[in-house]
Coordinates of C-alpha atoms in Angstrom, one line a residue:
M1 CA -37.9 -87.5 -12.0
F2 CA -39.9 -89.3 -14.8
G3 CA -37.3 -88.1 -17.3
G4 CA -34.3 -89.3 -15.3
L5 CA -35.3 -92.5 -13.6
A6 CA -37.1 -95.7 -14.6
P7 CA -40.8 -94.8 -14.9
W8 CA -41.9 -97.4 -12.3
I9 CA -40.0 -95.6 -9.5
P10 CA -41.9 -92.3 -9.4
I11 CA -45.1 -94.2 -10.1
L12 CA -44.4 -96.3 -7.0
F13 CA -43.9 -93.1 -5.0
L14 CA -47.3 -91.7 -6.1
I15 CA -49.0 -95.0 -5.4
T16 CA -47.7 -95.1 -1.8
L17 CA -48.7 -91.5 -1.3
A18 CA -52.2 -92.2 -2.4
A19 CA -52.3 -95.3 -0.3
K20 CA -51.3 -93.3 2.7
F21 CA -54.2 -90.9 2.2
W22 CA -56.5 -93.9 2.3
M23 CA -54.8 -95.6 5.2
E24 CA -54.3 -92.8 7.7
P25 CA -58.0 -91.9 8.4
R26 CA -58.6 -95.6 9.1
G27 CA -55.6 -96.0 11.4
Y28 CA -53.7 -98.4 9.0
R29 CA -50.0 -98.5 8.6
L30 CA -47.2 -100.8 7.6
R31 CA -46.3 -102.7 10.8
S32 CA -44.8 -106.0 9.8
V33 CA -41.0 -106.0 9.9
L34 CA -40.9 -109.1 7.7
F35 CA -43.2 -107.5 5.1
K36 CA -41.0 -104.3 5.0
V37 CA -37.8 -106.4 4.6
V38 CA -39.4 -108.3 1.7
L39 CA -40.6 -105.1 0.0
A40 CA -37.2 -103.6 0.3
A41 CA -35.5 -106.7 -1.1
V42 CA -38.0 -106.8 -4.1
T43 CA -37.6 -103.1 -4.9
L44 CA -33.8 -103.4 -4.6
G45 CA -33.8 -106.3 -7.1
A46 CA -36.1 -104.3 -9.4
I47 CA -33.6 -101.4 -9.3
F48 CA -30.8 -103.8 -10.2
F49 CA -32.7 -105.2 -13.1
S50 CA -33.7 -101.7 -14.3
Y51 CA -30.2 -100.3 -14.4
G52 CA -28.0 -103.4 -14.4
S53 CA -26.2 -102.2 -11.3
V54 CA -26.9 -100.6 -7.9
K55 CA -24.0 -98.2 -8.3
G56 CA -24.3 -94.8 -9.8
I57 CA -26.4 -91.7 -9.5
E58 CA -29.6 -93.1 -11.0
P59 CA -29.7 -96.3 -9.0
G60 CA -28.8 -94.3 -5.9
V61 CA -31.6 -91.8 -6.4
S62 CA -34.0 -94.6 -7.2
L63 CA -33.1 -96.3 -3.9
I64 CA -33.8 -93.0 -2.0
V65 CA -37.2 -92.7 -3.7
V66 CA -38.0 -96.3 -2.8
L67 CA -37.0 -95.9 0.8
M68 CA -39.1 -92.7 1.0
S69 CA -42.1 -94.7 -0.4
L70 CA -41.7 -97.3 2.3
K71 CA -41.3 -94.6 5.0
I72 CA -44.6 -93.0 3.9
L73 CA -46.4 -96.3 4.4
E74 CA -45.0 -96.9 7.9
A75 CA -44.9 -93.3 9.2
H76 CA -47.1 -92.6 12.2
T77 CA -45.1 -90.6 14.8
A78 CA -43.9 -87.0 14.9
R79 CA -40.3 -88.1 14.5
E80 CA -41.2 -90.1 11.4
F81 CA -42.8 -87.0 9.9
Q82 CA -39.7 -85.0 10.4
V83 CA -37.6 -87.8 8.8
M84 CA -39.9 -87.7 5.8
V85 CA -39.5 -83.9 5.4
I86 CA -35.7 -84.4 5.5
F87 CA -36.0 -87.2 2.9
G88 CA -38.0 -84.7 0.8
W89 CA -35.3 -82.1 0.9
V90 CA -32.7 -84.8 0.0
L91 CA -34.9 -85.7 -3.0
C92 CA -34.9 -82.1 -4.1
L93 CA -31.1 -82.2 -4.2
C94 CA -31.3 -85.4 -6.1
G95 CA -33.6 -83.8 -8.6
F96 CA -30.9 -81.2 -9.3
F97 CA -28.4 -84.0 -9.8
L98 CA -30.6 -85.4 -12.6
S99 CA -31.2 -82.1 -14.4
Q100 CA -30.1 -78.5 -14.0
D101 CA -32.8 -77.2 -16.3
L102 CA -34.4 -73.9 -15.1
A103 CA -38.0 -75.4 -15.2
V104 CA -36.8 -78.3 -13.0
A105 CA -35.0 -75.9 -10.7
L106 CA -38.2 -73.8 -10.2
C107 CA -40.2 -76.9 -9.5
L108 CA -37.6 -78.0 -6.9
L109 CA -37.7 -74.6 -5.3
V110 CA -41.5 -74.9 -4.9
A111 CA -41.2 -78.4 -3.5
F112 CA -38.5 -77.3 -1.0
S113 CA -40.7 -74.3 0.1
L114 CA -43.8 -76.4 0.6
L115 CA -41.9 -78.9 2.6
L116 CA -40.8 -76.1 4.9
V117 CA -44.4 -74.9 5.1
A118 CA -45.5 -78.4 6.1
L119 CA -42.8 -78.5 8.8
I120 CA -43.9 -75.1 10.2
Q121 CA -47.6 -76.1 10.2
F122 CA -46.8 -79.4 11.9
H123 CA -44.8 -77.8 14.8
R124 CA -47.3 -74.9 15.2
G125 CA -50.2 -77.4 15.5
S126 CA -52.3 -75.4 13.0
S127 CA -55.7 -76.6 11.9
P128 CA -55.8 -78.3 8.5
G129 CA -57.2 -75.3 6.8
A130 CA -54.7 -72.8 8.3
F131 CA -52.4 -72.7 5.3
W132 CA -51.6 -69.0 4.7
S133 CA -50.0 -68.3 8.0
P134 CA -47.3 -71.0 7.7
L135 CA -46.8 -70.0 4.1
R136 CA -46.1 -66.4 5.1
L137 CA -43.7 -67.5 7.8
A138 CA -41.9 -69.8 5.3
G139 CA -41.6 -67.0 2.8
K140 CA -40.2 -64.8 5.5
L141 CA -37.6 -67.4 6.5
L142 CA -36.6 -67.9 2.9
G143 CA -36.4 -64.1 2.3
Q144 CA -34.1 -63.8 5.4
A145 CA -31.9 -66.5 4.0
L146 CA -31.7 -65.0 0.5
P147 CA -28.8 -62.5 1.2
L148 CA -26.7 -65.3 2.6
V149 CA -27.5 -67.6 -0.4
V150 CA -26.4 -64.8 -2.8
L151 CA -23.3 -64.1 -0.8
L152 CA -22.3 -67.8 -0.8
F153 CA -23.0 -68.1 -4.5
L154 CA -20.9 -65.2 -5.5
L155 CA -17.9 -65.5 -3.1
F156 CA -17.7 -69.1 -1.7
P157 CA -14.6 -70.8 -3.3
R158 CA -15.8 -73.2 -6.0
L159 CA -14.5 -75.9 -8.3
P160 CA -13.5 -74.9 -11.9
A161 CA -16.6 -76.7 -13.3
G162 CA -19.1 -74.5 -11.5
F163 CA -22.7 -75.8 -10.9
R164 CA -23.0 -77.4 -14.3
F165 CA -22.5 -81.1 -14.3
Q166 CA -23.8 -84.0 -16.3
I167 CA -24.7 -87.2 -14.4
M168 CA -26.3 -89.1 -17.1
Q169 CA -23.9 -89.7 -20.0
P170 CA -25.5 -88.7 -23.3
S171 CA -25.0 -90.9 -26.3
S172 CA -23.5 -89.6 -29.5
G173 CA -26.7 -90.0 -31.2
T174 CA -28.3 -87.1 -29.3
A175 CA -26.1 -84.6 -31.2
G176 CA -28.3 -84.5 -34.2
F177 CA -25.8 -86.3 -36.5
S178 CA -22.7 -88.4 -36.2
D179 CA -19.4 -88.8 -38.1
R180 CA -21.3 -90.9 -40.6
L181 CA -23.8 -89.9 -43.2
S182 CA -26.4 -92.2 -44.7
P183 CA -29.7 -91.7 -46.5
G184 CA -32.3 -90.5 -44.0
S185 CA -29.9 -89.8 -41.2
I186 CA -30.6 -86.0 -41.2
A187 CA -34.2 -86.1 -42.4
T188 CA -35.2 -87.9 -39.2
L189 CA -34.3 -84.7 -37.2
A190 CA -36.5 -82.3 -39.1
N191 CA -39.2 -82.2 -36.4
S192 CA -36.8 -82.2 -33.4
S193 CA -37.0 -79.0 -31.3
Q194 CA -34.0 -80.0 -29.1
V195 CA -31.5 -77.3 -28.7
A196 CA -28.1 -77.9 -30.3
F197 CA -26.3 -74.7 -29.2
R198 CA -26.8 -70.9 -28.7
V199 CA -24.6 -68.2 -30.3
E200 CA -23.8 -64.6 -29.4
F201 CA -22.0 -62.1 -31.6
P202 CA -20.3 -59.8 -29.2
D203 CA -18.8 -57.5 -31.8
G204 CA -22.2 -57.0 -33.6
R205 CA -21.0 -58.6 -36.9
I206 CA -23.9 -60.8 -37.6
P207 CA -24.1 -62.6 -41.0
S208 CA -27.4 -63.2 -42.7
P209 CA -29.3 -66.4 -41.8
A210 CA -28.6 -67.8 -45.3
A211 CA -24.9 -67.4 -44.7
M212 CA -24.9 -69.1 -41.2
Y213 CA -23.3 -72.4 -42.1
W214 CA -22.2 -73.9 -38.8
H215 CA -19.2 -76.0 -39.7
G216 CA -19.3 -79.4 -37.9
V217 CA -18.0 -82.7 -39.1
V218 CA -16.1 -83.1 -42.4
L219 CA -16.7 -86.4 -44.2
S220 CA -14.0 -87.3 -46.7
H221 CA -14.5 -91.0 -47.2
G222 CA -17.4 -91.6 -49.6
E223 CA -19.2 -94.6 -51.1
G224 CA -22.2 -93.2 -53.0
F225 CA -24.7 -92.2 -50.3
E226 CA -22.5 -93.4 -47.4
W227 CA -19.9 -91.0 -46.1
R228 CA -17.8 -91.0 -43.0
A229 CA -15.1 -88.9 -41.3
P230 CA -11.4 -89.8 -40.9
D231 CA -10.8 -92.3 -38.1
S232 CA -8.3 -90.2 -36.2
P233 CA -8.9 -86.4 -36.7
A234 CA -5.6 -85.2 -35.3
S235 CA -4.6 -81.6 -35.5
I236 CA -3.0 -80.6 -38.9
Y237 CA -2.3 -77.0 -38.1
P238 CA 0.4 -76.0 -35.6
A239 CA -1.3 -72.8 -34.5
T240 CA -4.0 -70.9 -36.4
I241 CA -5.2 -70.3 -39.9
P242 CA -4.2 -66.7 -40.8
L243 CA -7.1 -64.4 -41.6
S244 CA -7.4 -63.4 -45.2
G245 CA -7.2 -59.6 -44.7
D246 CA -10.4 -59.4 -42.6
E247 CA -11.1 -59.0 -38.9
G248 CA -13.1 -62.2 -38.6
I249 CA -16.4 -62.8 -36.9
R250 CA -16.2 -63.5 -33.2
Q251 CA -18.8 -65.9 -31.6
W252 CA -19.6 -67.0 -28.1
I253 CA -21.1 -70.4 -28.4
T254 CA -22.8 -72.5 -25.6
I255 CA -23.1 -76.0 -26.9
E256 CA -25.4 -78.7 -25.3
P257 CA -23.9 -82.1 -24.4
H258 CA -23.9 -84.7 -27.1
G259 CA -21.2 -87.2 -26.1
G260 CA -19.1 -86.6 -29.2
H261 CA -16.0 -84.5 -29.8
W262 CA -17.2 -82.1 -32.5
M263 CA -17.7 -78.4 -31.9
F264 CA -19.2 -75.8 -34.2
A265 CA -18.3 -72.5 -35.7
L266 CA -19.0 -70.4 -38.8
D267 CA -16.9 -71.0 -41.8
W268 CA -13.9 -70.8 -41.4
P269 CA -12.7 -71.1 -37.8
S270 CA -9.3 -69.3 -37.6
S271 CA -8.2 -70.6 -34.2
P272 CA -9.4 -73.4 -31.8
P273 CA -10.7 -72.5 -28.3
A274 CA -9.0 -73.9 -25.2
G275 CA -9.2 -77.7 -25.0
A276 CA -9.8 -78.1 -28.7
S277 CA -7.9 -78.4 -32.0
L278 CA -8.3 -77.8 -35.7
A279 CA -8.9 -81.2 -37.3
P280 CA -8.7 -82.1 -41.0
G281 CA -11.3 -80.2 -42.9
D282 CA -10.9 -77.1 -40.8
C283 CA -13.4 -78.3 -38.2
L284 CA -13.1 -78.0 -34.4
W285 CA -12.4 -81.1 -32.4
S286 CA -12.6 -81.3 -28.6
R287 CA -10.0 -83.3 -26.8
E288 CA -12.5 -84.5 -24.4
P289 CA -16.1 -85.8 -25.1
I290 CA -18.6 -83.0 -24.6
R291 CA -20.7 -84.6 -21.8
K292 CA -21.9 -81.3 -20.3
P293 CA -22.9 -77.9 -21.6
R294 CA -19.8 -76.0 -22.7
R295 CA -19.2 -72.3 -23.5
Y296 CA -16.4 -71.2 -25.7
E297 CA -15.2 -68.3 -27.9
V298 CA -14.1 -68.8 -31.5
K299 CA -13.3 -66.4 -34.4
S300 CA -14.1 -67.3 -38.0
S301 CA -12.7 -65.9 -41.2
L302 CA -14.7 -65.1 -44.3
A303 CA -12.1 -67.0 -46.4
I304 CA -9.0 -69.2 -45.8
S305 CA -5.5 -68.4 -46.9
R306 CA -4.5 -72.0 -47.5
K307 CA -4.3 -72.4 -51.2
E308 CA -2.3 -75.6 -51.5
L309 CA -3.4 -79.3 -51.4
S310 CA -0.9 -82.0 -50.8
S311 CA -0.7 -85.0 -53.2
R312 CA -1.9 -87.4 -50.4
E313 CA -4.9 -85.2 -49.6
R314 CA -5.7 -84.8 -53.3
R315 CA -5.5 -88.5 -53.9
M316 CA -7.8 -89.2 -51.0
L317 CA -10.3 -86.5 -52.0
L318 CA -10.6 -87.9 -55.5
E319 CA -11.4 -91.5 -54.6
V320 CA -14.7 -92.7 -56.2
P321 CA -16.4 -96.1 -55.9
A322 CA -15.7 -98.5 -58.7
W323 CA -19.3 -99.5 -59.1
L324 CA -20.4 -96.1 -60.6
S325 CA -22.6 -96.8 -63.6
P326 CA -21.8 -95.7 -67.2
A327 CA -24.7 -93.3 -67.1
V328 CA -23.2 -91.4 -64.2
R329 CA -19.8 -91.3 -65.9
E330 CA -21.3 -90.1 -69.2
L331 CA -23.1 -87.3 -67.3
V332 CA -19.9 -86.1 -65.7
Q333 CA -18.0 -86.4 -69.0
S334 CA -20.6 -84.1 -70.7
W335 CA -19.7 -81.4 -68.2
T336 CA -15.9 -81.8 -68.5
S337 CA -16.0 -82.0 -72.2
S338 CA -17.8 -78.6 -72.5
S339 CA -15.2 -76.9 -70.3
A340 CA -12.1 -78.0 -68.4
N341 CA -12.4 -75.1 -65.9
P342 CA -13.4 -76.6 -62.5
A343 CA -15.6 -73.6 -61.7
A344 CA -17.5 -74.1 -64.9
V345 CA -18.0 -77.8 -64.1
V346 CA -19.4 -76.9 -60.7
N347 CA -21.8 -74.5 -62.4
S348 CA -22.9 -77.2 -64.9
A349 CA -23.6 -79.6 -62.1
L350 CA -25.6 -77.0 -60.2
Q351 CA -27.6 -76.3 -63.4
F352 CA -28.3 -80.0 -63.7
F353 CA -29.9 -80.0 -60.2
R354 CA -31.7 -76.7 -60.8
S355 CA -33.3 -77.6 -64.1
G356 CA -33.5 -81.4 -63.8
G357 CA -36.9 -81.6 -62.0
F358 CA -35.3 -82.4 -58.6
Q359 CA -37.5 -81.9 -55.5
Y360 CA -36.7 -81.4 -51.8
S361 CA -38.5 -83.8 -49.5
L362 CA -38.2 -85.0 -45.9
S363 CA -39.6 -88.4 -46.9
P364 CA -38.2 -89.3 -50.3
G365 CA -38.4 -93.0 -49.7
P366 CA -35.6 -95.4 -48.8
Y367 CA -32.3 -95.3 -50.7
K368 CA -29.5 -97.8 -50.5
E369 CA -25.8 -97.1 -50.6
R370 CA -25.6 -97.7 -54.4
D371 CA -28.9 -96.1 -55.5
L372 CA -27.1 -93.1 -57.1
D373 CA -28.7 -93.8 -60.5
E374 CA -32.1 -94.2 -58.9
F375 CA -31.8 -90.7 -57.4
L376 CA -30.2 -88.9 -60.3
F377 CA -32.1 -90.3 -63.2
H378 CA -35.4 -91.6 -62.0
R379 CA -36.9 -90.6 -58.6
R380 CA -35.0 -87.2 -58.3
L381 CA -36.4 -86.7 -54.8
G382 CA -34.3 -86.3 -51.7
F383 CA -33.2 -84.3 -48.6
C384 CA -30.0 -82.4 -48.1
E385 CA -27.9 -85.4 -47.4
H386 CA -28.9 -86.9 -50.8
Y387 CA -27.9 -83.8 -52.7
A388 CA -24.7 -83.2 -50.8
S389 CA -23.4 -86.8 -51.1
S390 CA -24.3 -87.2 -54.7
F391 CA -22.9 -83.8 -55.7
A392 CA -19.5 -84.6 -53.9
T393 CA -19.4 -88.0 -55.8
L394 CA -20.0 -86.3 -59.1
M395 CA -17.3 -83.6 -58.4
R396 CA -14.7 -86.3 -57.6
L397 CA -15.6 -88.1 -60.7
A398 CA -15.0 -84.9 -62.6
G399 CA -11.5 -84.6 -61.1
I400 CA -12.4 -81.9 -58.5
P401 CA -11.4 -82.7 -54.9
A402 CA -14.6 -82.6 -52.9
R403 CA -15.9 -83.5 -49.4
V404 CA -19.2 -83.4 -47.5
V405 CA -19.7 -81.2 -44.4
V406 CA -22.4 -81.9 -41.8
G407 CA -23.4 -79.1 -39.5
Y408 CA -26.2 -76.7 -39.0
L409 CA -27.7 -73.9 -41.2
G410 CA -29.3 -70.7 -39.9
G411 CA -30.9 -70.3 -36.4
E412 CA -33.7 -68.4 -34.7
Y413 CA -32.9 -65.0 -33.4
N414 CA -34.0 -64.2 -29.8
E415 CA -34.6 -60.4 -29.6
F416 CA -34.8 -60.5 -25.8
G417 CA -31.5 -62.3 -25.1
R418 CA -29.9 -61.1 -28.4
F419 CA -28.6 -64.6 -29.3
F420 CA -29.3 -67.1 -32.0
L421 CA -30.9 -70.5 -31.0
V422 CA -29.8 -73.4 -33.2
R423 CA -32.0 -76.5 -32.9
Q424 CA -31.5 -80.1 -34.1
S425 CA -34.0 -79.4 -36.9
D426 CA -31.4 -77.0 -38.4
T427 CA -29.0 -79.9 -39.1
H428 CA -27.8 -79.6 -42.7
A429 CA -25.3 -81.2 -45.1
W430 CA -23.5 -79.4 -47.9
C431 CA -20.3 -79.8 -50.1
E432 CA -16.9 -78.2 -50.2
V433 CA -14.9 -78.3 -53.5
W434 CA -11.3 -77.4 -54.1
L435 CA -10.7 -74.8 -56.8
P436 CA -7.3 -73.8 -58.0
D437 CA -6.1 -70.4 -56.7
K438 CA -9.2 -70.2 -54.5
G439 CA -8.9 -73.1 -52.1
W440 CA -11.9 -74.7 -50.5
Q441 CA -15.2 -73.2 -51.6
R442 CA -18.6 -74.0 -50.1
V443 CA -21.2 -75.3 -52.6
D444 CA -24.7 -76.2 -51.4
P445 CA -26.7 -78.0 -54.1
T446 CA -29.8 -77.8 -51.8
S447 CA -29.9 -74.1 -52.4
V448 CA -30.6 -74.5 -56.1
V449 CA -33.3 -77.1 -55.5
A450 CA -35.1 -75.5 -52.6
P451 CA -33.7 -71.9 -52.1
E452 CA -36.5 -71.3 -49.5
R453 CA -34.8 -73.8 -47.2
V454 CA -31.7 -71.7 -47.1
N455 CA -33.2 -68.3 -47.0
L456 CA -36.1 -68.9 -44.7
G457 CA -35.0 -71.8 -42.6
L458 CA -36.4 -75.3 -42.4
D459 CA -39.3 -74.4 -40.1
S460 CA -40.6 -71.6 -42.3
F461 CA -40.1 -73.7 -45.4
L462 CA -42.1 -76.6 -43.9
A463 CA -44.8 -74.2 -42.7
R464 CA -45.2 -72.7 -46.1
R465 CA -45.3 -76.1 -47.8
A466 CA -47.9 -77.3 -45.2
I467 CA -50.1 -74.3 -45.9
A468 CA -49.8 -74.8 -49.6
N469 CA -50.6 -78.5 -49.5
R470 CA -53.1 -78.2 -46.6
T471 CA -51.6 -81.4 -45.1
S472 CA -51.4 -80.3 -41.5
N473 CA -53.4 -78.7 -38.8
T474 CA -52.9 -75.1 -39.9
F475 CA -55.1 -73.8 -37.1
A476 CA -52.8 -75.2 -34.4
R477 CA -49.7 -74.0 -36.3
N478 CA -51.1 -70.5 -36.8
L479 CA -52.1 -70.3 -33.1
A480 CA -48.6 -71.3 -32.0
Q481 CA -47.1 -68.7 -34.3
R482 CA -49.2 -65.8 -33.0
P483 CA -47.0 -62.9 -31.7
I484 CA -47.9 -63.2 -28.1
F485 CA -47.0 -66.9 -28.0
T486 CA -43.8 -66.3 -30.0
K487 CA -42.7 -63.6 -27.6
L488 CA -43.5 -65.7 -24.6
R489 CA -41.4 -68.6 -26.0
L490 CA -38.5 -66.2 -26.9
A491 CA -38.7 -64.7 -23.4
W492 CA -38.5 -68.1 -21.8
D493 CA -35.6 -69.1 -24.0
S494 CA -33.8 -65.9 -23.0
I495 CA -34.4 -66.7 -19.3
N496 CA -33.1 -70.2 -19.8
Y497 CA -30.0 -68.9 -21.6
A498 CA -29.3 -66.4 -18.7
W499 CA -29.7 -69.2 -16.2
D500 CA -27.3 -71.4 -18.1
T501 CA -24.6 -68.7 -18.7
R502 CA -24.9 -66.6 -15.5
V503 CA -25.7 -69.2 -12.9
L504 CA -24.7 -72.7 -14.0
S505 CA -21.5 -71.4 -15.8
F506 CA -20.4 -69.3 -12.8
D507 CA -17.2 -71.3 -12.3
A508 CA -13.9 -70.5 -10.6
E509 CA -12.7 -68.3 -13.5
A510 CA -15.9 -66.3 -13.6
Q511 CA -15.7 -65.9 -9.8
Q512 CA -12.2 -64.5 -10.1
S513 CA -13.4 -62.0 -12.7
F514 CA -16.3 -61.0 -10.5
V515 CA -14.2 -60.4 -7.4
A516 CA -11.7 -58.4 -9.5
E517 CA -14.5 -56.2 -10.8
I518 CA -15.8 -55.4 -7.3
G519 CA -12.3 -54.4 -6.1
I520 CA -11.4 -57.6 -4.2
S521 CA -7.9 -58.8 -5.1
V522 CA -7.7 -62.3 -6.4
A523 CA -6.6 -64.4 -3.4
S524 CA -6.3 -68.0 -2.4
P525 CA -9.5 -70.0 -1.7
F526 CA -8.7 -69.9 2.1
S527 CA -8.5 -66.1 2.1
L528 CA -11.7 -65.9 0.1
F529 CA -13.4 -68.3 2.5
M530 CA -12.3 -66.2 5.5
R531 CA -13.6 -63.0 3.9
I532 CA -17.0 -64.6 3.2
L533 CA -17.1 -65.7 6.9
I534 CA -16.4 -62.2 8.1
I535 CA -19.1 -60.7 5.7
A536 CA -21.6 -63.4 6.6
G537 CA -20.9 -62.8 10.3
G538 CA -21.4 -59.0 9.8
L539 CA -24.7 -59.5 8.0
L540 CA -26.0 -61.8 10.7
A541 CA -24.9 -59.4 13.4
I542 CA -26.7 -56.5 11.6
Y543 CA -29.8 -58.6 11.2
G544 CA -29.8 -59.8 14.8
G545 CA -29.4 -56.2 16.0
W546 CA -32.3 -55.0 13.8
M547 CA -34.6 -57.8 15.0
R548 CA -33.7 -57.0 18.7
F549 CA -34.3 -53.3 18.1
R550 CA -37.6 -54.1 16.4
S551 CA -38.8 -56.3 19.3
R552 CA -37.6 -53.8 21.9
S553 CA -39.3 -50.9 20.2
R554 CA -42.5 -52.9 20.0
A555 CA -42.2 -53.8 23.6
D556 CA -41.5 -50.2 24.5
R557 CA -44.5 -49.0 22.6
V558 CA -46.8 -51.6 24.4
K559 CA -45.4 -50.6 27.8
A560 CA -45.8 -46.9 27.1
L561 CA -49.4 -47.4 26.0
Y562 CA -50.2 -49.4 29.1
Q563 CA -48.6 -46.8 31.4
R564 CA -50.8 -44.2 29.6
F565 CA -53.8 -46.4 30.4
C566 CA -52.8 -46.7 34.0
R567 CA -52.4 -42.9 34.4
K568 CA -55.8 -42.3 32.9
A569 CA -57.4 -44.9 35.3
A570 CA -55.6 -43.2 38.2
R571 CA -57.3 -39.9 37.4
L572 CA -60.6 -41.8 37.5
G573 CA -59.8 -43.1 41.0
A574 CA -58.3 -46.5 40.1
E575 CA -54.6 -46.0 40.8
R576 CA -52.4 -49.1 40.3
Q577 CA -50.4 -50.3 43.3
P578 CA -46.8 -51.5 42.8
W579 CA -47.6 -55.0 44.0
E580 CA -50.6 -55.4 41.7
G581 CA -50.5 -57.5 38.6
P582 CA -52.4 -56.6 35.4
L583 CA -55.3 -58.9 36.1
D584 CA -55.7 -57.8 39.8
F585 CA -55.6 -54.2 38.8
A586 CA -58.1 -54.8 36.0
M587 CA -60.6 -56.4 38.4
R588 CA -60.3 -53.5 40.9
A589 CA -60.4 -50.8 38.2
A590 CA -63.5 -52.4 36.6
D591 CA -65.3 -52.1 39.9
L592 CA -64.3 -48.5 40.4
V593 CA -65.1 -47.4 36.9
P594 CA -68.2 -49.7 36.1
D595 CA -69.1 -48.0 32.8
Q596 CA -65.7 -48.9 31.3
S597 CA -65.3 -52.3 32.9
K598 CA -65.4 -54.2 29.6
R599 CA -62.8 -52.0 28.0
I600 CA -60.5 -52.2 31.0
R601 CA -60.7 -56.1 31.0
N602 CA -60.0 -56.3 27.3
I603 CA -57.1 -53.9 27.5
S604 CA -55.5 -55.9 30.3
N605 CA -56.0 -59.2 28.6
T606 CA -54.5 -57.9 25.4
Y607 CA -51.6 -56.5 27.3
I608 CA -50.8 -59.8 28.9
A609 CA -51.0 -61.6 25.5
L610 CA -48.6 -59.1 24.0
R611 CA -46.2 -59.2 26.9
Y612 CA -45.9 -63.0 27.1
S613 CA -46.4 -64.0 23.5
R614 CA -43.2 -64.9 21.5
E615 CA -44.5 -63.7 18.2
P616 CA -47.5 -61.4 18.7
T617 CA -49.4 -60.8 15.6
P618 CA -49.8 -57.3 14.1
S619 CA -53.6 -57.6 14.6
L620 CA -53.2 -58.2 18.3
L621 CA -51.0 -55.0 18.6
D622 CA -53.6 -53.1 16.6
T623 CA -56.4 -54.3 18.9
F624 CA -54.4 -53.1 21.9
V625 CA -53.7 -49.6 20.4
K626 CA -57.4 -49.2 19.5
G627 CA -58.5 -50.3 23.0
V628 CA -56.3 -47.8 24.8
N629 CA -57.3 -45.0 22.4
A630 CA -61.0 -45.8 22.8
F631 CA -60.7 -45.8 26.6
T632 CA -58.8 -42.4 26.5
F633 CA -61.4 -40.9 24.2
A634 CA -64.4 -42.2 26.3
T635 CA -63.0 -40.8 29.5
R636 CA -61.5 -37.5 28.4
G637 CA -62.1 -34.6 30.8
R638 CA -63.3 -37.0 33.5
R639 CA -61.6 -37.0 37.0
K640 CA -62.4 -38.6 40.3

């Protein structure tokens, strides 16, 4: 809970737990009612000052943790112990409210199981060191509950949202970028390993990593290094963009929450998924903010068929700031005077960046909005946002409509789950220019300055540069990149992805598809609820019958062995009378067969323990069988 609550709250819980370990052996506990009321008031005020309110999930969970802490300090009776266990189970549920991550879920399962072990051990009165027996019983109880848990998960009627929900609202800054671009806004994410989204290609058409430009936000209003998106990205296409003679590339994308509206797809998305639209710039725009993980399908074309640009759009996409220096204007004029062909002008600009001594760097130093001259003619050091914004400005000055696109480039392939993992460190910016008879064309000036960034990915590019410059701990980096650690990391990512798509995303629609696949007609929630009750009742009846048969068969075996012992004793002159109990018979038989008196008493005592014990252990039954067999073997052939 350290990641979801104010840090002082779980720290308070740990302090009270440690204090209880010190207080209990000495007989101390929190007795004063006034002191407890004061503590509760102080902690409630601290919760209010930490969150600004006492309403909401986080303040509510914090209040439960604080109450649990106070209960630990005052607990002394058996009833209070049971209340603490119930509090612990409630906290496990609260932990799932704060995060549905697989690692958190596994920790909560362990905590839930150990609370059950503690309750079993408390009621059985086991000694402090007797841990394994309650643990085995808890595992048996959880194993018996597992079929019902799976049945309820698969068939119990559910809400459309499934198990995935987001309590804490993420800010738009967690997306890796926003609808504004400024110097350094992308470079700060180069070392972020946070997941942006995961992608599957169900048809097997997988582009090369260098061609994986994940279209995000299109920025059309530029002032030097400062660019922003349109204020109201309403849909500009009535239906879909027709494919240009190709089948398109189909993608299943699971996006992490970021609080914004943008969604991602390869260039060029041909149709928006449900709940989204195509905004200006051919980018996907969600109608609702993405505040929880979302899975959608989208198809992208290799080219667009729209070859016309309205006069209003052209005028907007040719706007340049009035403060551009004469040196920048002369540079662009030298390209346009050589050739009036827009494609040739684009190539001349790329050649300028390729042969002009430009360098790719995560820390190029601060740039201001109007430092275009400083970047182009003096420092010539920058990250992708510097190259994209400056290139778009130069193209507009040359009379070529241009815009900046912010998205992601590449991704890491997971061979276990067969999906691509795109992280925040893959955030990238590039340009799109409008060419006559071709429409929008992607141009990435970063690819001519640092082609390794595009072909290898940012992580590999930075790793090679670090090795070449010897500026980082290469031993730790090499250790982390060993095949065994890489495979373990990929396997864990694959399990996380399966947890996210198979469990958390199992909503009402997925449930309807599942019941249809197993041959159950799609019915109303009430009908499905009645069916699950019937199935659950049948499973419980089968389990109860099996347990009854098992206990009866064990009792029958014990009774048969005891009757065999009595028949053997009768042959030796110690016949059991109908009114005699096992102990009376054992005392008389021990006197009549003195050489077997010890065995006779042990057999009788074990029989009584098996007969009257609720849960006889397997070792006790084994002792009884061995005793009867030993008595039979020792007295074989003997008669009175």
